[in-house]
mmCIF file with all atom_site columns, C-alpha atoms in Angstrom:
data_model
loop_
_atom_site.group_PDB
_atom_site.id
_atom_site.type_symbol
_atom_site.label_atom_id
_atom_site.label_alt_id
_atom_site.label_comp_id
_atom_site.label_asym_id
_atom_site.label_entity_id
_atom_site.label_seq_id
_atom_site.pdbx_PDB_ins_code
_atom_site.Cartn_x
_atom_site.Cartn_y
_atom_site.Cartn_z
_atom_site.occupancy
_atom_site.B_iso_or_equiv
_atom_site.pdbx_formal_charge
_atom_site.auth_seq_id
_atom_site.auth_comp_id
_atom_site.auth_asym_id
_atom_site.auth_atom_id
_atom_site.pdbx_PDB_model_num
ATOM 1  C CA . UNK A 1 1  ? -16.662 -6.173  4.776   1.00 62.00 ? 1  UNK A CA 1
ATOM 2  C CA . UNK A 1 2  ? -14.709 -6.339  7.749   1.00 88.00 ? 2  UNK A CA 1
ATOM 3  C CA . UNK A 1 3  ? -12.539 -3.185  9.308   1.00 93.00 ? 3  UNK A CA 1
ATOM 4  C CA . UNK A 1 4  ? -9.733  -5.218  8.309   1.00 93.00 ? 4  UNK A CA 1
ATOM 5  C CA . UNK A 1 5  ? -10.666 -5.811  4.965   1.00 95.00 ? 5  UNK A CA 1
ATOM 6  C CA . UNK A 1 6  ? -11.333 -2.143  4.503   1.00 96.00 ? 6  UNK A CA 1
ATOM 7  C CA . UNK A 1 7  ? -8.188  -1.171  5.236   1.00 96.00 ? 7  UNK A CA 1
ATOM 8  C CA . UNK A 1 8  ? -6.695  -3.976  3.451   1.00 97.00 ? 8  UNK A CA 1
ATOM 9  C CA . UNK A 1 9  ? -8.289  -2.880  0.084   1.00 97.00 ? 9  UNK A CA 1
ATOM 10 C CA . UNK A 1 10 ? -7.098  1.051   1.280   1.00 97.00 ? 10 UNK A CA 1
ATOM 11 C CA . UNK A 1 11 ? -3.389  -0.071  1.612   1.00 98.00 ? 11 UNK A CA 1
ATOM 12 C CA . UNK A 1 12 ? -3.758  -1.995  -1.509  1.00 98.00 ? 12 UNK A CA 1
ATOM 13 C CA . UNK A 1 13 ? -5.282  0.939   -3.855  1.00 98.00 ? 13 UNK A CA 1
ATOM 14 C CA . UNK A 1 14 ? -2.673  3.199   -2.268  1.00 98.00 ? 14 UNK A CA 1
ATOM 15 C CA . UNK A 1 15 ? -0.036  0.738   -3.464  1.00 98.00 ? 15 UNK A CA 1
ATOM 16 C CA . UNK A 1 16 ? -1.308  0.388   -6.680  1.00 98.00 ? 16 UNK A CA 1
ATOM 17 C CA . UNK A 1 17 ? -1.646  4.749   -7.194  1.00 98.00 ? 17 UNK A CA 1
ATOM 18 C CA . UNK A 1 18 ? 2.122   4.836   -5.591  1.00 98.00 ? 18 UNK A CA 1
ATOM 19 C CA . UNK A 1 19 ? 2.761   1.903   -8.724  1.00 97.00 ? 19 UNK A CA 1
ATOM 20 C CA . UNK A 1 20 ? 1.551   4.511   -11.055 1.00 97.00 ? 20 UNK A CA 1
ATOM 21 C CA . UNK A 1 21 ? 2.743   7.377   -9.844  1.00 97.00 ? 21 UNK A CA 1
ATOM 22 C CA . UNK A 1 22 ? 6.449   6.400   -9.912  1.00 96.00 ? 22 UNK A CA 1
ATOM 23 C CA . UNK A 1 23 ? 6.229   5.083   -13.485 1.00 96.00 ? 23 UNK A CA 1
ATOM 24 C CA . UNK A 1 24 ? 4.963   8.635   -14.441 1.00 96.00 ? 24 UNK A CA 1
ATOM 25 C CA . UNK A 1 25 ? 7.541   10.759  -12.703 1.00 95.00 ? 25 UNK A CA 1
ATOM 26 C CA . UNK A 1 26 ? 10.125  12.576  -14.320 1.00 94.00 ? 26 UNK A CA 1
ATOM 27 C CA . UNK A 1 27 ? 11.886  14.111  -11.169 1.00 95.00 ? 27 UNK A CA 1
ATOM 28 C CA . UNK A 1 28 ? 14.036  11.438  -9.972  1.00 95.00 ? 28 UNK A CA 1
ATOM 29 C CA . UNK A 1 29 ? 13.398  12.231  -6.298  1.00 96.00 ? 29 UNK A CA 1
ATOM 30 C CA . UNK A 1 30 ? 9.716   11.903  -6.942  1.00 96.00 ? 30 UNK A CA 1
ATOM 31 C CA . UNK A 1 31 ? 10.114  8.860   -8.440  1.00 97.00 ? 31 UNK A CA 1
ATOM 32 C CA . UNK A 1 32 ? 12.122  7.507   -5.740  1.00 97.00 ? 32 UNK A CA 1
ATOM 33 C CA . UNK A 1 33 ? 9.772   8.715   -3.032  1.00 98.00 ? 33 UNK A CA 1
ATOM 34 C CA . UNK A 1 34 ? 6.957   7.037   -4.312  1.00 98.00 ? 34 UNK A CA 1
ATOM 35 C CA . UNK A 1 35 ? 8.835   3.986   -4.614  1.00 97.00 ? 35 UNK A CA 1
ATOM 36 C CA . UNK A 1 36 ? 9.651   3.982   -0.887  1.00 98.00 ? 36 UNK A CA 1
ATOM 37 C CA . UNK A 1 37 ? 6.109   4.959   0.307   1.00 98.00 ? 37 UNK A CA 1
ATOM 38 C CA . UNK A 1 38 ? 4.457   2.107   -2.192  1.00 98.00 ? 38 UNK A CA 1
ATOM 39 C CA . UNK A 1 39 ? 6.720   -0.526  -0.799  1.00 98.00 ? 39 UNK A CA 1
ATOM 40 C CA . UNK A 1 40 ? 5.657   0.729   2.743   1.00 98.00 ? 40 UNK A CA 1
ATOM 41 C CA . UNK A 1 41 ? 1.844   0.428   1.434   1.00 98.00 ? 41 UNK A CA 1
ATOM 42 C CA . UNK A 1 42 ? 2.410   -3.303  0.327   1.00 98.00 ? 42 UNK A CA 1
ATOM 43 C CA . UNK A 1 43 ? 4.168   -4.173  3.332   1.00 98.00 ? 43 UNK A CA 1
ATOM 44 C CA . UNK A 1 44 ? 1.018   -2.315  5.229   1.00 97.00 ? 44 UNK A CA 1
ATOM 45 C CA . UNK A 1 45 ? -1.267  -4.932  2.840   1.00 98.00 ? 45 UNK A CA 1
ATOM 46 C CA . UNK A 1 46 ? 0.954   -7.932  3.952   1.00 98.00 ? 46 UNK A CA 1
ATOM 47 C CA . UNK A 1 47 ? 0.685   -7.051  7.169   1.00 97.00 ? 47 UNK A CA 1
ATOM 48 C CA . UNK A 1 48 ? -2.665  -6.513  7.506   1.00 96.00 ? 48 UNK A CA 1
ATOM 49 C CA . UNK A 1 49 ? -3.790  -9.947  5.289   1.00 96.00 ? 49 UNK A CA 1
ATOM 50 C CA . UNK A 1 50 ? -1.473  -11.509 8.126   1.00 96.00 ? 50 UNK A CA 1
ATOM 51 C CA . UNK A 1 51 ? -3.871  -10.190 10.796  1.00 94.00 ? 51 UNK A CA 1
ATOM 52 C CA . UNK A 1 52 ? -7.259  -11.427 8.590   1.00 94.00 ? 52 UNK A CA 1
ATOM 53 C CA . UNK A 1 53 ? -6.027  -14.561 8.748   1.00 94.00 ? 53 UNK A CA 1
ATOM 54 C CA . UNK A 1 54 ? -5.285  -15.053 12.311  1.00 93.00 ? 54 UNK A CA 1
ATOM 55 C CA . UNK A 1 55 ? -8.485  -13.453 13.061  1.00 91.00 ? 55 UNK A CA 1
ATOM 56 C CA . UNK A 1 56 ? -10.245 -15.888 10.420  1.00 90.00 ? 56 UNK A CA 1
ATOM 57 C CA . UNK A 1 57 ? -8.366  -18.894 12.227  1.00 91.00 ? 57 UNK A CA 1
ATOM 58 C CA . UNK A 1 58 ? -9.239  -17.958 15.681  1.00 82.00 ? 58 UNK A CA 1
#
């Protein structure tokens, strides 16, 4: 597994905790703040299968 890939798979399992996290919060600012940093996380995973495939097409 590529660098890349590694990180891909981080972003995604951080995504996924984030996921969880939020549905478990009862403090509404929690919940809101793990909403927020999960999105960020799956854009970080978009962004970063985005550079596996240029890198696979080059």
């Amino acid at each position: 597994m590529t660098e890349f890939e590694d990180r891909l798979e981080r972003f995604e399992t951080l995504t996924a905790e984030c996921e969880l996290i939020t549905k478990l919060a009862t403090d509404s600012t929690k919940r809101e703040f793990y909403l927020k940093l999960g999105e960020q996380y799956r854009q970080l995973a978009a962004d970063m299968r985005q550079v596996i495939a240029a890198k696979a097409a080059a």
